[in-house]
PDB file of N, CA and C in Angstrom:
ATOM      1  N   PRO A 995      56.985 162.445  42.857  1.00 66.00           N
ATOM      2  CA  PRO A 995      58.117 161.994  43.648  1.00 66.00           C
ATOM      3  C   PRO A 995      57.940 162.390  45.140  1.00 66.00           C
ATOM      4  N   GLU A 996      58.280 161.472  45.997  1.00 82.00           N
ATOM      5  CA  GLU A 996      57.992 161.638  47.412  1.00 82.00           C
ATOM      6  C   GLU A 996      59.275 161.953  48.155  1.00 82.00           C
ATOM      7  N   THR A 997      60.423 161.618  47.638  1.00 89.00           N
ATOM      8  CA  THR A 997      61.678 161.821  48.342  1.00 89.00           C
ATOM      9  C   THR A 997      62.610 162.743  47.562  1.00 89.00           C
ATOM     10  N   ASP A 998      63.630 163.276  48.149  1.00 86.00           N
ATOM     11  CA  ASP A 998      64.599 164.167  47.406  1.00 86.00           C
ATOM     12  C   ASP A 998      65.304 163.333  46.404  1.00 86.00           C
ATOM     13  N   LYS A 999      65.592 162.063  46.679  1.00 90.00           N
ATOM     14  CA  LYS A 999      66.267 161.218  45.689  1.00 90.00           C
ATOM     15  C   LYS A 999      65.402 161.049  44.457  1.00 90.00           C
ATOM     16  N   GLU A1000      64.089 160.810  44.649  1.00 91.00           N
ATOM     17  CA  GLU A1000      63.204 160.672  43.496  1.00 91.00           C
ATOM     18  C   GLU A1000      63.083 161.980  42.736  1.00 91.00           C
ATOM     19  N   CYS A1001      63.005 163.061  43.440  1.00 87.00           N
ATOM     20  CA  CYS A1001      62.930 164.404  42.801  1.00 87.00           C
ATOM     21  C   CYS A1001      64.209 164.683  41.924  1.00 87.00           C
ATOM     22  N   ASN A1002      65.389 164.351  42.466  1.00 87.00           N
ATOM     23  CA  ASN A1002      66.610 164.561  41.755  1.00 87.00           C
ATOM     24  C   ASN A1002      66.691 163.705  40.525  1.00 87.00           C
ATOM     25  N   LYS A1003      66.254 162.415  40.673  1.00 91.00           N
ATOM     26  CA  LYS A1003      66.257 161.467  39.528  1.00 91.00           C
ATOM     27  C   LYS A1003      65.324 162.000  38.440  1.00 91.00           C
ATOM     28  N   TYR A1004      64.104 162.441  38.805  1.00 92.00           N
ATOM     29  CA  TYR A1004      63.154 162.981  37.848  1.00 92.00           C
ATOM     30  C   TYR A1004      63.691 164.219  37.120  1.00 92.00           C
ATOM     31  N   ARG A1005      64.256 165.096  37.922  1.00 90.00           N
ATOM     32  CA  ARG A1005      64.803 166.325  37.340  1.00 90.00           C
ATOM     33  C   ARG A1005      65.906 166.107  36.341  1.00 90.00           C
ATOM     34  N   MET A1006      66.797 165.181  36.717  1.00 92.00           N
ATOM     35  CA  MET A1006      67.937 164.824  35.839  1.00 92.00           C
ATOM     36  C   MET A1006      67.452 164.157  34.507  1.00 92.00           C
ATOM     37  N   LYS A1007      66.403 163.359  34.665  1.00 95.00           N
ATOM     38  CA  LYS A1007      65.746 162.786  33.494  1.00 95.00           C
ATOM     39  C   LYS A1007      65.215 163.864  32.591  1.00 95.00           C
ATOM     40  N   ARG A1008      64.590 164.862  33.128  1.00 95.00           N
ATOM     41  CA  ARG A1008      64.096 165.977  32.349  1.00 95.00           C
ATOM     42  C   ARG A1008      65.212 166.776  31.684  1.00 95.00           C
ATOM     43  N   ILE A1009      66.300 166.954  32.451  1.00 96.00           N
ATOM     44  CA  ILE A1009      67.423 167.711  31.858  1.00 96.00           C
ATOM     45  C   ILE A1009      68.017 166.910  30.715  1.00 96.00           C
ATOM     46  N   GLU A1010      68.196 165.626  30.869  1.00 95.00           N
ATOM     47  CA  GLU A1010      68.736 164.788  29.775  1.00 95.00           C
ATOM     48  C   GLU A1010      67.851 164.783  28.569  1.00 95.00           C
ATOM     49  N   ALA A1011      66.522 165.065  28.750  1.00 96.00           N
ATOM     50  CA  ALA A1011      65.641 165.203  27.615  1.00 96.00           C
ATOM     51  C   ALA A1011      65.556 166.614  27.016  1.00 96.00           C
ATOM     52  N   ASN A1012      66.502 167.454  27.498  1.00 96.00           N
ATOM     53  CA  ASN A1012      66.602 168.817  27.018  1.00 96.00           C
ATOM     54  C   ASN A1012      65.370 169.677  27.371  1.00 96.00           C
ATOM     55  N   ASP A1013      64.867 169.465  28.528  1.00 97.00           N
ATOM     56  CA  ASP A1013      63.715 170.292  29.065  1.00 97.00           C
ATOM     57  C   ASP A1013      64.329 171.593  29.588  1.00 97.00           C
ATOM     58  N   PRO A1014      64.098 172.751  28.924  1.00 97.00           N
ATOM     59  CA  PRO A1014      64.707 173.996  29.294  1.00 97.00           C
ATOM     60  C   PRO A1014      64.240 174.481  30.670  1.00 97.00           C
ATOM     61  N   VAL A1015      63.019 174.185  31.055  1.00 96.00           N
ATOM     62  CA  VAL A1015      62.554 174.622  32.370  1.00 96.00           C
ATOM     63  C   VAL A1015      63.325 173.835  33.479  1.00 96.00           C
ATOM     64  N   ALA A1016      63.519 172.547  33.273  1.00 96.00           N
ATOM     65  CA  ALA A1016      64.248 171.783  34.246  1.00 96.00           C
ATOM     66  C   ALA A1016      65.726 172.251  34.302  1.00 96.00           C
ATOM     67  N   MET A1017      66.294 172.599  33.178  1.00 97.00           N
ATOM     68  CA  MET A1017      67.650 173.173  33.181  1.00 97.00           C
ATOM     69  C   MET A1017      67.759 174.500  33.968  1.00 97.00           C
ATOM     70  N   ARG A1018      66.785 175.372  33.763  1.00 97.00           N
ATOM     71  CA  ARG A1018      66.750 176.601  34.464  1.00 97.00           C
ATOM     72  C   ARG A1018      66.612 176.361  35.965  1.00 97.00           C
ATOM     73  N   GLN A1019      65.681 175.423  36.351  1.00 95.00           N
ATOM     74  CA  GLN A1019      65.522 175.153  37.737  1.00 95.00           C
ATOM     75  C   GLN A1019      66.792 174.606  38.355  1.00 95.00           C
ATOM     76  N   GLU A1020      67.491 173.751  37.655  1.00 96.00           N
ATOM     77  CA  GLU A1020      68.739 173.250  38.185  1.00 96.00           C
ATOM     78  C   GLU A1020      69.793 174.345  38.259  1.00 96.00           C
ATOM     79  N   GLY A1021      69.714 175.306  37.319  1.00 97.00           N
ATOM     80  CA  GLY A1021      70.634 176.425  37.410  1.00 97.00           C
ATOM     81  C   GLY A1021      70.348 177.270  38.697  1.00 97.00           C
ATOM     82  N   ILE A1022      69.102 177.423  38.992  1.00 97.00           N
ATOM     83  CA  ILE A1022      68.677 178.165  40.208  1.00 97.00           C
ATOM     84  C   ILE A1022      69.242 177.392  41.426  1.00 97.00           C
ATOM     85  N   ARG A1023      69.072 176.093  41.438  1.00 95.00           N
ATOM     86  CA  ARG A1023      69.590 175.305  42.612  1.00 95.00           C
ATOM     87  C   ARG A1023      71.093 175.472  42.736  1.00 95.00           C
ATOM     88  N   GLN A1024      71.832 175.432  41.667  1.00 97.00           N
ATOM     89  CA  GLN A1024      73.280 175.555  41.722  1.00 97.00           C
ATOM     90  C   GLN A1024      73.624 176.974  42.140  1.00 97.00           C
ATOM     91  N   TYR A1025      72.973 177.950  41.655  1.00 98.00           N
ATOM     92  CA  TYR A1025      73.202 179.333  42.045  1.00 98.00           C
ATOM     93  C   TYR A1025      73.022 179.550  43.541  1.00 98.00           C
ATOM     94  N   GLN A1026      71.976 179.040  44.038  1.00 97.00           N
ATOM     95  CA  GLN A1026      71.657 179.165  45.449  1.00 97.00           C
ATOM     96  C   GLN A1026      72.722 178.477  46.327  1.00 97.00           C
ATOM     97  N   LYS A1027      73.302 177.404  45.814  1.00 97.00           N
ATOM     98  CA  LYS A1027      74.399 176.725  46.550  1.00 97.00           C
ATOM     99  C   LYS A1027      75.712 177.457  46.395  1.00 97.00           C
ATOM    100  N   GLY A1028      75.785 178.441  45.553  1.00 97.00           N
ATOM    101  CA  GLY A1028      76.976 179.245  45.353  1.00 97.00           C
ATOM    102  C   GLY A1028      77.842 178.656  44.251  1.00 97.00           C
ATOM    103  N   ASP A1029      77.372 177.682  43.473  1.00 98.00           N
ATOM    104  CA  ASP A1029      78.142 177.093  42.351  1.00 98.00           C
ATOM    105  C   ASP A1029      77.785 177.856  41.100  1.00 98.00           C
ATOM    106  N   TYR A1030      78.343 179.034  40.953  1.00 98.00           N
ATOM    107  CA  TYR A1030      78.015 179.909  39.841  1.00 98.00           C
ATOM    108  C   TYR A1030      78.397 179.345  38.462  1.00 98.00           C
ATOM    109  N   VAL A1031      79.490 178.539  38.431  1.00 97.00           N
ATOM    110  CA  VAL A1031      79.942 177.970  37.182  1.00 97.00           C
ATOM    111  C   VAL A1031      78.906 176.992  36.647  1.00 97.00           C
ATOM    112  N   ARG A1032      78.407 176.122  37.498  1.00 97.00           N
ATOM    113  CA  ARG A1032      77.364 175.162  37.082  1.00 97.00           C
ATOM    114  C   ARG A1032      76.098 175.903  36.769  1.00 97.00           C
ATOM    115  N   ALA A1033      75.705 176.883  37.601  1.00 98.00           N
ATOM    116  CA  ALA A1033      74.495 177.621  37.329  1.00 98.00           C
ATOM    117  C   ALA A1033      74.554 178.295  35.968  1.00 98.00           C
ATOM    118  N   PHE A1034      75.741 178.858  35.604  1.00 98.00           N
ATOM    119  CA  PHE A1034      75.923 179.447  34.311  1.00 98.00           C
ATOM    120  C   PHE A1034      75.750 178.458  33.178  1.00 98.00           C
ATOM    121  N   GLU A1035      76.277 177.261  33.360  1.00 98.00           N
ATOM    122  CA  GLU A1035      76.167 176.234  32.356  1.00 98.00           C
ATOM    123  C   GLU A1035      74.695 175.860  32.150  1.00 98.00           C
ATOM    124  N   TYR A1036      73.941 175.649  33.183  1.00 98.00           N
ATOM    125  CA  TYR A1036      72.536 175.256  33.076  1.00 98.00           C
ATOM    126  C   TYR A1036      71.684 176.422  32.454  1.00 98.00           C
ATOM    127  N   TYR A1037      71.940 177.616  32.931  1.00 98.00           N
ATOM    128  CA  TYR A1037      71.208 178.787  32.365  1.00 98.00           C
ATOM    129  C   TYR A1037      71.488 178.975  30.920  1.00 98.00           C
ATOM    130  N   THR A1038      72.753 178.776  30.522  1.00 98.00           N
ATOM    131  CA  THR A1038      73.127 178.884  29.117  1.00 98.00           C
ATOM    132  C   THR A1038      72.402 177.908  28.197  1.00 98.00           C
ATOM    133  N   LYS A1039      72.431 176.639  28.707  1.00 97.00           N
ATOM    134  CA  LYS A1039      71.708 175.598  27.939  1.00 97.00           C
ATOM    135  C   LYS A1039      70.237 175.875  27.818  1.00 97.00           C
ATOM    136  N   ALA A1040      69.616 176.287  28.936  1.00 98.00           N
ATOM    137  CA  ALA A1040      68.191 176.608  28.881  1.00 98.00           C
ATOM    138  C   ALA A1040      67.863 177.840  28.002  1.00 98.00           C
ATOM    139  N   ALA A1041      68.758 178.840  28.053  1.00 98.00           N
ATOM    140  CA  ALA A1041      68.562 180.033  27.186  1.00 98.00           C
ATOM    141  C   ALA A1041      68.676 179.639  25.716  1.00 98.00           C
ATOM    142  N   LEU A1042      69.614 178.793  25.349  1.00 97.00           N
ATOM    143  CA  LEU A1042      69.731 178.356  23.990  1.00 97.00           C
ATOM    144  C   LEU A1042      68.513 177.643  23.505  1.00 97.00           C
ATOM    145  N   LEU A1043      67.771 177.057  24.398  1.00 97.00           N
ATOM    146  CA  LEU A1043      66.521 176.366  24.072  1.00 97.00           C
ATOM    147  C   LEU A1043      65.301 177.248  24.229  1.00 97.00           C
ATOM    148  N   GLY A1044      65.562 178.543  24.418  1.00 95.00           N
ATOM    149  CA  GLY A1044      64.472 179.547  24.440  1.00 95.00           C
ATOM    150  C   GLY A1044      63.801 179.846  25.689  1.00 95.00           C
ATOM    151  N   GLU A1045      64.449 179.502  26.862  1.00 97.00           N
ATOM    152  CA  GLU A1045      63.882 179.765  28.154  1.00 97.00           C
ATOM    153  C   GLU A1045      64.188 181.177  28.612  1.00 97.00           C
ATOM    154  N   MET A1046      63.185 182.032  28.654  1.00 97.00           N
ATOM    155  CA  MET A1046      63.421 183.448  28.849  1.00 97.00           C
ATOM    156  C   MET A1046      63.886 183.809  30.285  1.00 97.00           C
ATOM    157  N   ASP A1047      63.480 183.074  31.252  1.00 97.00           N
ATOM    158  CA  ASP A1047      63.967 183.358  32.583  1.00 97.00           C
ATOM    159  C   ASP A1047      65.442 183.018  32.723  1.00 97.00           C
ATOM    160  N   ALA A1048      65.849 182.065  31.907  1.00 98.00           N
ATOM    161  CA  ALA A1048      67.289 181.740  31.876  1.00 98.00           C
ATOM    162  C   ALA A1048      68.115 182.902  31.328  1.00 98.00           C
ATOM    163  N   HIS A1049      67.561 183.503  30.247  1.00 98.00           N
ATOM    164  CA  HIS A1049      68.209 184.742  29.699  1.00 98.00           C
ATOM    165  C   HIS A1049      68.290 185.816  30.768  1.00 98.00           C
ATOM    166  N   PHE A1050      67.200 186.015  31.437  1.00 98.00           N
ATOM    167  CA  PHE A1050      67.126 187.009  32.522  1.00 98.00           C
ATOM    168  C   PHE A1050      68.242 186.756  33.573  1.00 98.00           C
ATOM    169  N   ARG A1051      68.290 185.523  34.021  1.00 98.00           N
ATOM    170  CA  ARG A1051      69.277 185.191  35.081  1.00 98.00           C
ATOM    171  C   ARG A1051      70.716 185.270  34.588  1.00 98.00           C
ATOM    172  N   LEU A1052      70.937 184.908  33.372  1.00 98.00           N
ATOM    173  CA  LEU A1052      72.275 185.050  32.764  1.00 98.00           C
ATOM    174  C   LEU A1052      72.625 186.548  32.729  1.00 98.00           C
ATOM    175  N   GLY A1053      71.697 187.374  32.357  1.00 97.00           N
ATOM    176  CA  GLY A1053      71.945 188.805  32.366  1.00 97.00           C
ATOM    177  C   GLY A1053      72.334 189.319  33.748  1.00 97.00           C
ATOM    178  N   LEU A1054      71.660 188.895  34.759  1.00 97.00           N
ATOM    179  CA  LEU A1054      72.024 189.287  36.140  1.00 97.00           C
ATOM    180  C   LEU A1054      73.394 188.813  36.525  1.00 97.00           C
ATOM    181  N   MET A1055      73.776 187.621  36.110  1.00 98.00           N
ATOM    182  CA  MET A1055      75.098 187.120  36.391  1.00 98.00           C
ATOM    183  C   MET A1055      76.155 187.999  35.749  1.00 98.00           C
ATOM    184  N   TYR A1056      75.947 188.398  34.479  1.00 98.00           N
ATOM    185  CA  TYR A1056      76.853 189.348  33.850  1.00 98.00           C
ATOM    186  C   TYR A1056      76.879 190.653  34.486  1.00 98.00           C
ATOM    187  N   ARG A1057      75.732 191.144  34.887  1.00 97.00           N
ATOM    188  CA  ARG A1057      75.702 192.499  35.569  1.00 97.00           C
ATOM    189  C   ARG A1057      76.459 192.446  36.897  1.00 97.00           C
ATOM    190  N   ASN A1058      76.293 191.409  37.630  1.00 97.00           N
ATOM    191  CA  ASN A1058      76.887 191.369  38.987  1.00 97.00           C
ATOM    192  C   ASN A1058      78.275 190.718  39.031  1.00 97.00           C
ATOM    193  N   GLY A1059      78.660 190.064  37.913  1.00 97.00           N
ATOM    194  CA  GLY A1059      79.952 189.362  37.953  1.00 97.00           C
ATOM    195  C   GLY A1059      79.942 188.090  38.799  1.00 97.00           C
ATOM    196  N   ASP A1060      78.813 187.423  38.811  1.00 97.00           N
ATOM    197  CA  ASP A1060      78.633 186.189  39.568  1.00 97.00           C
ATOM    198  C   ASP A1060      79.176 184.998  38.779  1.00 97.00           C
ATOM    199  N   GLY A1061      80.404 184.625  38.955  1.00 95.00           N
ATOM    200  CA  GLY A1061      80.968 183.490  38.311  1.00 95.00           C
ATOM    201  C   GLY A1061      81.499 183.802  36.901  1.00 95.00           C
ATOM    202  N   VAL A1062      81.211 185.072  36.410  1.00 97.00           N
ATOM    203  CA  VAL A1062      81.687 185.472  35.112  1.00 97.00           C
ATOM    204  C   VAL A1062      82.238 186.862  35.274  1.00 97.00           C
ATOM    205  N   GLU A1063      83.015 187.317  34.309  1.00 97.00           N
ATOM    206  CA  GLU A1063      83.469 188.746  34.269  1.00 97.00           C
ATOM    207  C   GLU A1063      82.342 189.613  33.985  1.00 97.00           C
ATOM    208  N   LYS A1064      82.233 190.735  34.757  1.00 98.00           N
ATOM    209  CA  LYS A1064      81.166 191.678  34.474  1.00 98.00           C
ATOM    210  C   LYS A1064      81.235 192.143  33.023  1.00 98.00           C
ATOM    211  N   ASP A1065      80.072 192.200  32.403  1.00 98.00           N
ATOM    212  CA  ASP A1065      80.018 192.563  31.009  1.00 98.00           C
ATOM    213  C   ASP A1065      78.641 193.171  30.729  1.00 98.00           C
ATOM    214  N   MET A1066      78.614 194.486  30.642  1.00 97.00           N
ATOM    215  CA  MET A1066      77.298 195.195  30.431  1.00 97.00           C
ATOM    216  C   MET A1066      76.692 194.864  29.045  1.00 97.00           C
ATOM    217  N   GLY A1067      77.507 194.648  28.148  1.00 97.00           N
ATOM    218  CA  GLY A1067      77.050 194.292  26.714  1.00 97.00           C
ATOM    219  C   GLY A1067      76.299 192.934  26.816  1.00 97.00           C
ATOM    220  N   LYS A1068      76.878 191.989  27.444  1.00 97.00           N
ATOM    221  CA  LYS A1068      76.203 190.688  27.582  1.00 97.00           C
ATOM    222  C   LYS A1068      74.975 190.745  28.495  1.00 97.00           C
ATOM    223  N   TYR A1069      75.084 191.592  29.512  1.00 97.00           N
ATOM    224  CA  TYR A1069      73.910 191.854  30.369  1.00 97.00           C
ATOM    225  C   TYR A1069      72.785 192.356  29.539  1.00 97.00           C
ATOM    226  N   LEU A1070      73.039 193.363  28.721  1.00 97.00           N
ATOM    227  CA  LEU A1070      71.931 193.959  27.940  1.00 97.00           C
ATOM    228  C   LEU A1070      71.393 192.961  26.862  1.00 97.00           C
ATOM    229  N   HIS A1071      72.325 192.199  26.268  1.00 97.00           N
ATOM    230  CA  HIS A1071      71.920 191.177  25.305  1.00 97.00           C
ATOM    231  C   HIS A1071      70.869 190.233  25.900  1.00 97.00           C
ATOM    232  N   HIS A1072      71.228 189.705  27.100  1.00 97.00           N
ATOM    233  CA  HIS A1072      70.316 188.709  27.691  1.00 97.00           C
ATOM    234  C   HIS A1072      69.035 189.400  28.215  1.00 97.00           C
ATOM    235  N   MET A1073      69.060 190.634  28.676  1.00 97.00           N
ATOM    236  CA  MET A1073      67.898 191.280  29.065  1.00 97.00           C
ATOM    237  C   MET A1073      66.983 191.591  27.883  1.00 97.00           C
ATOM    238  N   GLU A1074      67.610 191.904  26.781  1.00 96.00           N
ATOM    239  CA  GLU A1074      66.793 192.191  25.556  1.00 96.00           C
ATOM    240  C   GLU A1074      66.159 190.848  25.087  1.00 96.00           C
ATOM    241  N   GLU A1075      66.871 189.771  25.098  1.00 96.00           N
ATOM    242  CA  GLU A1075      66.305 188.480  24.719  1.00 96.00           C
ATOM    243  C   GLU A1075      65.113 188.130  25.597  1.00 96.00           C
ATOM    244  N   ALA A1076      65.322 188.318  26.911  1.00 97.00           N
ATOM    245  CA  ALA A1076      64.257 187.964  27.817  1.00 97.00           C
ATOM    246  C   ALA A1076      63.035 188.917  27.610  1.00 97.00           C
ATOM    247  N   THR A1077      63.292 190.174  27.372  1.00 96.00           N
ATOM    248  CA  THR A1077      62.243 191.132  27.185  1.00 96.00           C
ATOM    249  C   THR A1077      61.445 190.793  25.902  1.00 96.00           C
ATOM    250  N   ILE A1078      62.146 190.499  24.829  1.00 96.00           N
ATOM    251  CA  ILE A1078      61.489 190.128  23.567  1.00 96.00           C
ATOM    252  C   ILE A1078      60.620 188.865  23.833  1.00 96.00           C
ATOM    253  N   GLY A1079      61.078 187.992  24.668  1.00 95.00           N
ATOM    254  CA  GLY A1079      60.340 186.766  24.956  1.00 95.00           C
ATOM    255  C   GLY A1079      59.231 186.949  25.972  1.00 95.00           C
ATOM    256  N   GLY A1080      59.043 188.200  26.463  1.00 94.00           N
ATOM    257  CA  GLY A1080      57.892 188.482  27.379  1.00 94.00           C
ATOM    258  C   GLY A1080      58.207 188.417  28.815  1.00 94.00           C
ATOM    259  N   HIS A1081      59.436 188.428  29.214  1.00 94.00           N
ATOM    260  CA  HIS A1081      59.804 188.438  30.648  1.00 94.00           C
ATOM    261  C   HIS A1081      59.554 189.791  31.282  1.00 94.00           C
ATOM    262  N   PRO A1082      58.619 189.932  32.147  1.00 92.00           N
ATOM    263  CA  PRO A1082      58.215 191.280  32.629  1.00 92.00           C
ATOM    264  C   PRO A1082      59.357 191.979  33.494  1.00 92.00           C
ATOM    265  N   THR A1083      60.072 191.236  34.272  1.00 94.00           N
ATOM    266  CA  THR A1083      61.094 191.892  35.046  1.00 94.00           C
ATOM    267  C   THR A1083      62.275 192.359  34.215  1.00 94.00           C
ATOM    268  N   ALA A1084      62.552 191.590  33.194  1.00 94.00           N
ATOM    269  CA  ALA A1084      63.629 191.990  32.246  1.00 94.00           C
ATOM    270  C   ALA A1084      63.311 193.311  31.603  1.00 94.00           C
ATOM    271  N   ARG A1085      62.031 193.435  31.216  1.00 90.00           N
ATOM    272  CA  ARG A1085      61.583 194.649  30.599  1.00 90.00           C
ATOM    273  C   ARG A1085      61.770 195.874  31.492  1.00 90.00           C
ATOM    274  N   CYS A1086      61.536 195.711  32.788  1.00 88.00           N
ATOM    275  CA  CYS A1086      61.738 196.796  33.713  1.00 88.00           C
ATOM    276  C   CYS A1086      63.192 197.128  33.877  1.00 88.00           C
ATOM    277  N   ASN A1087      64.096 196.187  33.639  1.00 84.00           N
ATOM    278  CA  ASN A1087      65.548 196.390  33.835  1.00 84.00           C
ATOM    279  C   ASN A1087      66.176 197.111  32.623  1.00 84.00           C
ATOM    280  N   LEU A1088      65.509 197.240  31.528  1.00 80.00           N
ATOM    281  CA  LEU A1088      66.055 197.917  30.362  1.00 80.00           C
ATOM    282  C   LEU A1088      65.898 199.398  30.442  1.00 80.00           C
TER     283      LEU A1088
END
């Protein structure tokens, strides 16, 4: 894709096909824009499909209270899932 419009179209096509990496990437985009609710939705979908970085990012959202109520139990759950899946930074956070 050469234009932003083409990139967005391709990314949404991948999301519709349940591509967990595309979902995580869209979650990152939404998070960076400050839309924590949508970021949480995309991270959750990606995590349910086994995307470990999405688990890591959900954990950080719970730890920091970004768009969700702070919850150390959920933080630890997502960090453990990410760690079990081989996410190196999550392992350092436990």
